Amino acid sequence: MFNLILFGPPGSGKGTQSEKLTSRYGLKHLSTGDLLRSEIAGETPLGLAVKNLMAEGKLVPDEIVIEMINSALDNHPRVNGFLFDGFPRTTGQAEALDKLLSQKGTKISLVLALQVSQQELVKRLLNRGRTSDRIDDVSEEIIAARIVEYEKKTSAVSEHYKKYGKVEYVHGEGSIEDIFELLCDVIDKKMVA
Ligand code: B4P
């Protein structure tokens, strides 16, 4: 199995590139953001519990997202590999993911970390906020809160995987197609290594 984490701050292009990567490599896309938004849209008890946190730009508690990922892994036993998008977002989530994968006899193959300046992140998210119904893109204040959460809790996840030599950094500014080709180059090299 080839298991990939696409890592980066909010608005760095994780969701955008994940769609293209899953279609090229036949991986199963697991986006905790998409899973949470579908719980909110369905007005499930879980969705109601996380809606306000997400609207404030805060992270959802670890146990909720770890349980969602655990079920998603169980629901897809026969895949070529997973692309984790927006997960793990804390070192607790990273440790839990490593354990879940090891119980299934597999592990993370590669972490691709998208690097984008803060100015560009804010510009992209405000732009999306004008054209979508994302509750966490509506104001510069909420976007700033998401970036603070990232710095405080999520950036350490790349340090966790750096210890195992699994992180590759990719410049995430430029055209979507050019960034996609940069990501594919790194994946192709890793797959033949
Ligand atoms: P996510 O759904 O993961 O959203 P995101 O970080 O904003 O990234 P996304 O993938 O959507 O955006 P992208 O960069 O592709 O998380 C949302 C919230 O869910 C979190 O704040 C948190 O509350 C909660 N959550 C999710 N996972 C969690 C977890 N594991 N633990 C706890 N809480 C969790 O795209 C952004 C915009 O940029 C788009 O409009 C896109 O079109 C544009 N864009 C992309 N690439 C571009 C490029 N090269 N040039 C110009 N624009 C580009």
PDB file of C-alpha atoms and ligand atoms in Angstrom:
ATOM      1  CA  MET A   1       0.000   0.000   0.000  1.00  0.00           C
ATOM      2  CA  PHE A   2       1.105   3.573  -0.651  1.00  0.00           C
ATOM      3  CA  ASN A   3      -0.207   5.900   2.071  1.00  0.00           C
ATOM      4  CA  LEU A   4       0.265   9.603   1.547  1.00  0.00           C
ATOM      5  CA  ILE A   5      -0.331  12.593   3.812  1.00  0.00           C
ATOM      6  CA  LEU A   6      -0.892  15.920   2.081  1.00  0.00           C
ATOM      7  CA  PHE A   7       0.097  18.485   4.668  1.00  0.00           C
ATOM      8  CA  GLY A   8      -0.023  22.276   4.845  1.00  0.00           C
ATOM      9  CA  PRO A   9      -1.763  25.294   6.351  1.00  0.00           C
ATOM     10  CA  PRO A  10      -5.420  26.149   5.637  1.00  0.00           C
ATOM     11  CA  GLY A  11      -5.741  27.212   2.021  1.00  0.00           C
ATOM     12  CA  SER A  12      -2.427  25.697   0.918  1.00  0.00           C
ATOM     13  CA  GLY A  13      -4.149  23.593  -1.753  1.00  0.00           C
ATOM     14  CA  LYS A  14      -4.600  20.268   0.038  1.00  0.00           C
ATOM     15  CA  GLY A  15      -8.182  19.679  -1.069  1.00  0.00           C
ATOM     16  CA  THR A  16      -7.504  20.993  -4.571  1.00  0.00           C
ATOM     17  CA  GLN A  17      -4.450  18.791  -5.170  1.00  0.00           C
ATOM     18  CA  SER A  18      -5.937  15.741  -3.401  1.00  0.00           C
ATOM     19  CA  GLU A  19      -8.636  15.402  -6.042  1.00  0.00           C
ATOM     20  CA  LYS A  20      -6.055  15.334  -8.826  1.00  0.00           C
ATOM     21  CA  LEU A  21      -3.655  13.031  -6.967  1.00  0.00           C
ATOM     22  CA  THR A  22      -6.294  10.450  -6.030  1.00  0.00           C
ATOM     23  CA  SER A  23      -7.418  10.246  -9.607  1.00  0.00           C
ATOM     24  CA  ARG A  24      -3.848   9.824 -10.959  1.00  0.00           C
ATOM     25  CA  TYR A  25      -2.670   7.256  -8.375  1.00  0.00           C
ATOM     26  CA  GLY A  26      -5.934   5.454  -7.544  1.00  0.00           C
ATOM     27  CA  LEU A  27      -5.694   6.226  -3.835  1.00  0.00           C
ATOM     28  CA  LYS A  28      -8.703   6.503  -1.518  1.00  0.00           C
ATOM     29  CA  HIS A  29      -9.178  10.169  -0.532  1.00  0.00           C
ATOM     30  CA  LEU A  30      -9.878  10.718   3.179  1.00  0.00           C
ATOM     31  CA  SER A  31     -10.514  14.381   4.038  1.00  0.00           C
ATOM     32  CA  THR A  32     -11.493  15.002   7.660  1.00  0.00           C
ATOM     33  CA  GLY A  33     -12.733  18.483   6.628  1.00  0.00           C
ATOM     34  CA  ASP A  34     -15.115  16.936   4.047  1.00  0.00           C
ATOM     35  CA  LEU A  35     -16.269  14.249   6.509  1.00  0.00           C
ATOM     36  CA  LEU A  36     -16.995  16.896   9.169  1.00  0.00           C
ATOM     37  CA  ARG A  37     -18.806  19.191   6.690  1.00  0.00           C
ATOM     38  CA  SER A  38     -21.009  16.289   5.608  1.00  0.00           C
ATOM     39  CA  GLU A  39     -21.928  15.610   9.272  1.00  0.00           C
ATOM     40  CA  ILE A  40     -22.856  19.318   9.618  1.00  0.00           C
ATOM     41  CA  ALA A  41     -24.913  19.268   6.412  1.00  0.00           C
ATOM     42  CA  GLY A  42     -26.748  16.129   7.622  1.00  0.00           C
ATOM     43  CA  GLU A  43     -27.406  17.801  10.993  1.00  0.00           C
ATOM     44  CA  THR A  44     -26.192  14.653  12.794  1.00  0.00           C
ATOM     45  CA  PRO A  45     -25.388  14.806  16.551  1.00  0.00           C
ATOM     46  CA  LEU A  46     -21.680  14.842  15.645  1.00  0.00           C
ATOM     47  CA  GLY A  47     -22.249  17.643  13.115  1.00  0.00           C
ATOM     48  CA  LEU A  48     -24.146  19.722  15.669  1.00  0.00           C
ATOM     49  CA  ALA A  49     -21.348  19.165  18.208  1.00  0.00           C
ATOM     50  CA  VAL A  50     -18.585  20.431  15.880  1.00  0.00           C
ATOM     51  CA  LYS A  51     -20.368  23.181  13.929  1.00  0.00           C
ATOM     52  CA  ASN A  52     -19.547  26.067  16.273  1.00  0.00           C
ATOM     53  CA  LEU A  53     -15.908  25.034  16.698  1.00  0.00           C
ATOM     54  CA  MET A  54     -15.391  24.951  12.928  1.00  0.00           C
ATOM     55  CA  ALA A  55     -17.218  28.256  12.474  1.00  0.00           C
ATOM     56  CA  GLU A  56     -14.737  29.831  14.910  1.00  0.00           C
ATOM     57  CA  GLY A  57     -11.732  28.404  13.032  1.00  0.00           C
ATOM     58  CA  LYS A  58     -10.870  25.994  15.861  1.00  0.00           C
ATOM     59  CA  LEU A  59      -9.812  22.374  15.577  1.00  0.00           C
ATOM     60  CA  VAL A  60     -12.309  19.651  16.425  1.00  0.00           C
ATOM     61  CA  PRO A  61     -11.281  17.362  19.380  1.00  0.00           C
ATOM     62  CA  ASP A  62      -8.815  14.584  18.491  1.00  0.00           C
ATOM     63  CA  GLU A  63     -11.062  11.719  19.623  1.00  0.00           C
ATOM     64  CA  ILE A  64     -13.801  12.732  17.144  1.00  0.00           C
ATOM     65  CA  VAL A  65     -11.566  12.835  14.066  1.00  0.00           C
ATOM     66  CA  ILE A  66      -9.567   9.748  15.078  1.00  0.00           C
ATOM     67  CA  GLU A  67     -12.806   7.746  15.381  1.00  0.00           C
ATOM     68  CA  MET A  68     -13.955   9.048  11.959  1.00  0.00           C
ATOM     69  CA  ILE A  69     -10.668   7.940  10.371  1.00  0.00           C
ATOM     70  CA  ASN A  70     -10.757   4.588  12.156  1.00  0.00           C
ATOM     71  CA  SER A  71     -14.205   3.830  10.652  1.00  0.00           C
ATOM     72  CA  ALA A  72     -13.142   5.083   7.219  1.00  0.00           C
ATOM     73  CA  LEU A  73     -10.099   2.751   7.228  1.00  0.00           C
ATOM     74  CA  ASP A  74     -12.328  -0.181   8.224  1.00  0.00           C
ATOM     75  CA  ASN A  75     -14.831   0.694   5.489  1.00  0.00           C
ATOM     76  CA  HIS A  76     -12.158   0.472   2.745  1.00  0.00           C
ATOM     77  CA  PRO A  77     -10.188  -2.732   3.361  1.00  0.00           C
ATOM     78  CA  ARG A  78      -9.157  -3.348  -0.264  1.00  0.00           C
ATOM     79  CA  VAL A  79      -7.551  -0.172  -1.631  1.00  0.00           C
ATOM     80  CA  ASN A  80      -4.120   0.611  -3.154  1.00  0.00           C
ATOM     81  CA  GLY A  81      -3.525   3.150  -0.415  1.00  0.00           C
ATOM     82  CA  PHE A  82      -4.962   6.232   1.263  1.00  0.00           C
ATOM     83  CA  LEU A  83      -4.446   9.932   0.710  1.00  0.00           C
ATOM     84  CA  PHE A  84      -4.964  11.696   4.048  1.00  0.00           C
ATOM     85  CA  ASP A  85      -6.023  15.322   3.476  1.00  0.00           C
ATOM     86  CA  GLY A  86      -6.227  17.622   6.532  1.00  0.00           C
ATOM     87  CA  PHE A  87      -5.359  14.732   8.862  1.00  0.00           C
ATOM     88  CA  PRO A  88      -3.374  14.377  11.098  1.00  0.00           C
ATOM     89  CA  ARG A  89      -3.570  17.937  12.456  1.00  0.00           C
ATOM     90  CA  THR A  90      -2.043  17.341  15.924  1.00  0.00           C
ATOM     91  CA  THR A  91       0.766  15.101  17.124  1.00  0.00           C
ATOM     92  CA  GLY A  92      -1.870  13.101  19.062  1.00  0.00           C
ATOM     93  CA  GLN A  93      -3.675  12.433  15.764  1.00  0.00           C
ATOM     94  CA  ALA A  94      -0.365  11.487  14.081  1.00  0.00           C
ATOM     95  CA  GLU A  95       0.480   8.970  16.813  1.00  0.00           C
ATOM     96  CA  ALA A  96      -3.047   7.502  16.631  1.00  0.00           C
ATOM     97  CA  LEU A  97      -2.834   7.207  12.830  1.00  0.00           C
ATOM     98  CA  ASP A  98       0.563   5.452  13.012  1.00  0.00           C
ATOM     99  CA  LYS A  99      -0.935   2.962  15.477  1.00  0.00           C
ATOM    100  CA  LEU A 100      -4.083   2.322  13.407  1.00  0.00           C
ATOM    101  CA  LEU A 101      -2.042   1.740  10.245  1.00  0.00           C
ATOM    102  CA  SER A 102       0.406  -0.529  12.033  1.00  0.00           C
ATOM    103  CA  GLN A 103      -2.513  -2.653  13.322  1.00  0.00           C
ATOM    104  CA  LYS A 104      -3.468  -3.094   9.654  1.00  0.00           C
ATOM    105  CA  GLY A 105       0.106  -4.040   8.700  1.00  0.00           C
ATOM    106  CA  THR A 106       0.852  -0.813   6.837  1.00  0.00           C
ATOM    107  CA  LYS A 107       2.347   2.661   7.441  1.00  0.00           C
ATOM    108  CA  ILE A 108       2.726   6.189   6.081  1.00  0.00           C
ATOM    109  CA  SER A 109       4.901   6.137   2.947  1.00  0.00           C
ATOM    110  CA  LEU A 110       5.318   9.882   2.381  1.00  0.00           C
ATOM    111  CA  VAL A 111       4.305  13.276   3.779  1.00  0.00           C
ATOM    112  CA  LEU A 112       4.103  16.056   1.175  1.00  0.00           C
ATOM    113  CA  ALA A 113       4.175  19.476   2.848  1.00  0.00           C
ATOM    114  CA  LEU A 114       2.870  22.400   0.784  1.00  0.00           C
ATOM    115  CA  GLN A 115       4.577  25.717   1.529  1.00  0.00           C
ATOM    116  CA  VAL A 116       2.567  28.893   0.895  1.00  0.00           C
ATOM    117  CA  SER A 117       3.032  32.420   2.302  1.00  0.00           C
ATOM    118  CA  GLN A 118       0.484  33.700   4.827  1.00  0.00           C
ATOM    119  CA  GLN A 119      -0.500  36.575   2.534  1.00  0.00           C
ATOM    120  CA  GLU A 120      -1.390  34.131  -0.263  1.00  0.00           C
ATOM    121  CA  LEU A 121      -3.336  31.849   2.145  1.00  0.00           C
ATOM    122  CA  VAL A 122      -5.526  34.731   3.349  1.00  0.00           C
ATOM    123  CA  LYS A 123      -6.127  35.889  -0.230  1.00  0.00           C
ATOM    124  CA  ARG A 124      -7.203  32.399  -1.403  1.00  0.00           C
ATOM    125  CA  LEU A 125      -9.507  31.744   1.563  1.00  0.00           C
ATOM    126  CA  LEU A 126     -11.209  35.151   1.413  1.00  0.00           C
ATOM    127  CA  ASN A 127     -11.732  34.565  -2.275  1.00  0.00           C
ATOM    128  CA  ARG A 128     -13.308  31.146  -1.626  1.00  0.00           C
ATOM    129  CA  GLY A 129     -15.432  32.715   1.146  1.00  0.00           C
ATOM    130  CA  ARG A 130     -17.024  35.007  -1.450  1.00  0.00           C
ATOM    131  CA  THR A 131     -18.088  32.136  -3.710  1.00  0.00           C
ATOM    132  CA  SER A 132     -18.796  29.158  -1.411  1.00  0.00           C
ATOM    133  CA  ASP A 133     -20.855  28.428   1.688  1.00  0.00           C
ATOM    134  CA  ARG A 134     -17.813  27.489   3.807  1.00  0.00           C
ATOM    135  CA  ILE A 135     -18.562  28.796   7.312  1.00  0.00           C
ATOM    136  CA  ASP A 136     -14.847  29.099   8.126  1.00  0.00           C
ATOM    137  CA  ASP A 137     -13.889  31.318   5.159  1.00  0.00           C
ATOM    138  CA  VAL A 138     -16.300  34.168   5.808  1.00  0.00           C
ATOM    139  CA  SER A 139     -14.008  36.678   7.513  1.00  0.00           C
ATOM    140  CA  GLU A 140     -10.350  37.584   7.835  1.00  0.00           C
ATOM    141  CA  GLU A 141     -10.709  37.162  11.614  1.00  0.00           C
ATOM    142  CA  ILE A 142     -11.783  33.493  11.357  1.00  0.00           C
ATOM    143  CA  ILE A 143      -9.114  32.774   8.745  1.00  0.00           C
ATOM    144  CA  ALA A 144      -6.492  34.295  11.091  1.00  0.00           C
ATOM    145  CA  ALA A 145      -7.787  32.039  13.915  1.00  0.00           C
ATOM    146  CA  ARG A 146      -7.324  28.976  11.664  1.00  0.00           C
ATOM    147  CA  ILE A 147      -3.767  30.002  10.847  1.00  0.00           C
ATOM    148  CA  VAL A 148      -3.032  30.460  14.597  1.00  0.00           C
ATOM    149  CA  GLU A 149      -4.422  26.941  15.292  1.00  0.00           C
ATOM    150  CA  TYR A 150      -2.169  25.624  12.530  1.00  0.00           C
ATOM    151  CA  GLU A 151       0.954  27.293  13.984  1.00  0.00           C
ATOM    152  CA  LYS A 152       0.100  26.233  17.540  1.00  0.00           C
ATOM    153  CA  LYS A 153      -1.031  22.640  17.024  1.00  0.00           C
ATOM    154  CA  THR A 154      -0.533  21.407  13.463  1.00  0.00           C
ATOM    155  CA  SER A 155       2.920  22.527  12.309  1.00  0.00           C
ATOM    156  CA  ALA A 156       4.457  20.083  14.855  1.00  0.00           C
ATOM    157  CA  VAL A 157       3.020  17.170  12.849  1.00  0.00           C
ATOM    158  CA  SER A 158       5.713  17.654  10.188  1.00  0.00           C
ATOM    159  CA  GLU A 159       8.376  17.419  12.944  1.00  0.00           C
ATOM    160  CA  HIS A 160       6.841  14.088  14.031  1.00  0.00           C
ATOM    161  CA  TYR A 161       7.263  12.613  10.524  1.00  0.00           C
ATOM    162  CA  LYS A 162      10.644  14.305   9.944  1.00  0.00           C
ATOM    163  CA  LYS A 163      12.063  12.032  12.660  1.00  0.00           C
ATOM    164  CA  TYR A 164      11.348   9.125  10.297  1.00  0.00           C
ATOM    165  CA  GLY A 165      12.673  10.923   7.185  1.00  0.00           C
ATOM    166  CA  LYS A 166       9.233  10.936   5.534  1.00  0.00           C
ATOM    167  CA  VAL A 167       8.682  14.657   4.823  1.00  0.00           C
ATOM    168  CA  GLU A 168       9.231  16.346   1.450  1.00  0.00           C
ATOM    169  CA  TYR A 169       8.517  20.080   1.044  1.00  0.00           C
ATOM    170  CA  VAL A 170       6.906  21.411  -2.120  1.00  0.00           C
ATOM    171  CA  HIS A 171       6.477  25.064  -3.099  1.00  0.00           C
ATOM    172  CA  GLY A 172       2.691  25.559  -3.187  1.00  0.00           C
ATOM    173  CA  GLU A 173       2.430  28.862  -5.085  1.00  0.00           C
ATOM    174  CA  GLY A 174       1.914  29.041  -8.832  1.00  0.00           C
ATOM    175  CA  SER A 175      -0.577  27.358 -11.120  1.00  0.00           C
ATOM    176  CA  ILE A 176      -2.559  24.363  -9.815  1.00  0.00           C
ATOM    177  CA  GLU A 177      -1.212  22.283 -12.734  1.00  0.00           C
ATOM    178  CA  ASP A 178       2.462  23.205 -12.080  1.00  0.00           C
ATOM    179  CA  ILE A 179       2.132  22.378  -8.375  1.00  0.00           C
ATOM    180  CA  PHE A 180       0.456  19.072  -9.269  1.00  0.00           C
ATOM    181  CA  GLU A 181       3.426  18.142 -11.491  1.00  0.00           C
ATOM    182  CA  LEU A 182       5.885  18.990  -8.670  1.00  0.00           C
ATOM    183  CA  LEU A 183       3.931  16.746  -6.278  1.00  0.00           C
ATOM    184  CA  CYS A 184       3.797  13.901  -8.841  1.00  0.00           C
ATOM    185  CA  ASP A 185       7.584  14.095  -9.358  1.00  0.00           C
ATOM    186  CA  VAL A 186       8.192  13.514  -5.645  1.00  0.00           C
ATOM    187  CA  ILE A 187       5.624  10.690  -5.460  1.00  0.00           C
ATOM    188  CA  ASP A 188       6.993   8.937  -8.554  1.00  0.00           C
ATOM    189  CA  LYS A 189      10.530   9.019  -7.132  1.00  0.00           C
ATOM    190  CA  LYS A 190       9.308   7.637  -3.800  1.00  0.00           C
ATOM    191  CA  MET A 191       7.285   4.870  -5.475  1.00  0.00           C
ATOM    192  CA  VAL A 192      10.320   3.512  -7.340  1.00  0.00           C
ATOM    193  CA  ALA A 193      12.731   3.953  -4.382  1.00  0.00           C
TER     194      ALA A 193
HETATM  195  P1  B4P B   1     -10.107  21.540   5.779  1.00  0.00           P
HETATM  196  O1  B4P B   1     -11.326  21.051   5.131  1.00  0.00           O
HETATM  197  O2  B4P B   1      -8.950  20.580   5.853  1.00  0.00           O
HETATM  198  O3  B4P B   1      -9.785  22.876   5.009  1.00  0.00           O
HETATM  199  P2  B4P B   1      -8.516  23.779   4.677  1.00  0.00           P
HETATM  200  O4  B4P B   1      -7.393  23.592   5.651  1.00  0.00           O
HETATM  201  O5  B4P B   1      -9.051  25.142   4.470  1.00  0.00           O
HETATM  202  O6  B4P B   1      -7.912  23.337   3.329  1.00  0.00           O
HETATM  203  P3  B4P B   1      -8.657  23.039   1.967  1.00  0.00           P
HETATM  204  O7  B4P B   1      -8.110  21.719   1.574  1.00  0.00           O
HETATM  205  O8  B4P B   1     -10.101  23.114   2.028  1.00  0.00           O
HETATM  206  O9  B4P B   1      -8.316  24.235   1.009  1.00  0.00           O
HETATM  207  P4  B4P B   1      -7.387  24.269  -0.241  1.00  0.00           P
HETATM  208  O10 B4P B   1      -6.098  24.519   0.416  1.00  0.00           O
HETATM  209  O11 B4P B   1      -7.449  23.136  -1.199  1.00  0.00           O
HETATM  210  O12 B4P B   1     -10.423  21.990   7.314  1.00  0.00           O
HETATM  211  C1  B4P B   1     -11.498  22.845   7.643  1.00  0.00           C
HETATM  212  C2  B4P B   1     -11.751  22.812   9.154  1.00  0.00           C
HETATM  213  O13 B4P B   1     -12.195  21.467   9.541  1.00  0.00           O
HETATM  214  C3  B4P B   1     -10.562  23.058  10.088  1.00  0.00           C
HETATM  215  O14 B4P B   1     -10.317  24.442  10.293  1.00  0.00           O
HETATM  216  C4  B4P B   1     -11.041  22.333  11.383  1.00  0.00           C
HETATM  217  O15 B4P B   1     -11.976  23.126  12.099  1.00  0.00           O
HETATM  218  C5  B4P B   1     -11.750  21.115  10.861  1.00  0.00           C
HETATM  219  N1  B4P B   1     -10.873  19.940  10.757  1.00  0.00           N
HETATM  220  C6  B4P B   1     -10.576  19.287   9.586  1.00  0.00           C
HETATM  221  N2  B4P B   1      -9.743  18.263   9.834  1.00  0.00           N
HETATM  222  C7  B4P B   1      -9.487  18.267  11.187  1.00  0.00           C
HETATM  223  C8  B4P B   1      -8.659  17.479  12.020  1.00  0.00           C
HETATM  224  N3  B4P B   1      -7.931  16.453  11.531  1.00  0.00           N
HETATM  225  N4  B4P B   1      -8.609  17.767  13.352  1.00  0.00           N
HETATM  226  C9  B4P B   1      -9.344  18.775  13.869  1.00  0.00           C
HETATM  227  N5  B4P B   1     -10.139  19.582  13.116  1.00  0.00           N
HETATM  228  C10 B4P B   1     -10.213  19.332  11.773  1.00  0.00           C
HETATM  229  O16 B4P B   1      -7.952  25.484  -1.098  1.00  0.00           O
HETATM  230  C11 B4P B   1      -8.189  26.763  -0.607  1.00  0.00           C
HETATM  231  C12 B4P B   1      -8.556  27.714  -1.743  1.00  0.00           C
HETATM  232  O17 B4P B   1      -7.389  27.996  -2.503  1.00  0.00           O
HETATM  233  C13 B4P B   1      -9.572  27.164  -2.747  1.00  0.00           C
HETATM  234  O18 B4P B   1     -10.469  28.161  -3.068  1.00  0.00           O
HETATM  235  C14 B4P B   1      -8.738  26.769  -3.953  1.00  0.00           C
HETATM  236  O19 B4P B   1      -9.443  26.880  -5.162  1.00  0.00           O
HETATM  237  C15 B4P B   1      -7.617  27.784  -3.884  1.00  0.00           C
HETATM  238  N6  B4P B   1      -6.363  27.297  -4.457  1.00  0.00           N
HETATM  239  C16 B4P B   1      -5.823  26.057  -4.299  1.00  0.00           C
HETATM  240  N7  B4P B   1      -4.647  25.969  -4.949  1.00  0.00           N
HETATM  241  C17 B4P B   1      -4.437  27.208  -5.526  1.00  0.00           C
HETATM  242  C18 B4P B   1      -3.391  27.757  -6.351  1.00  0.00           C
HETATM  243  N8  B4P B   1      -2.315  27.036  -6.705  1.00  0.00           N
HETATM  244  N9  B4P B   1      -3.501  29.053  -6.741  1.00  0.00           N
HETATM  245  C19 B4P B   1      -4.575  29.791  -6.378  1.00  0.00           C
HETATM  246  N10 B4P B   1      -5.602  29.328  -5.612  1.00  0.00           N
HETATM  247  C20 B4P B   1      -5.529  28.041  -5.210  1.00  0.00           C
END
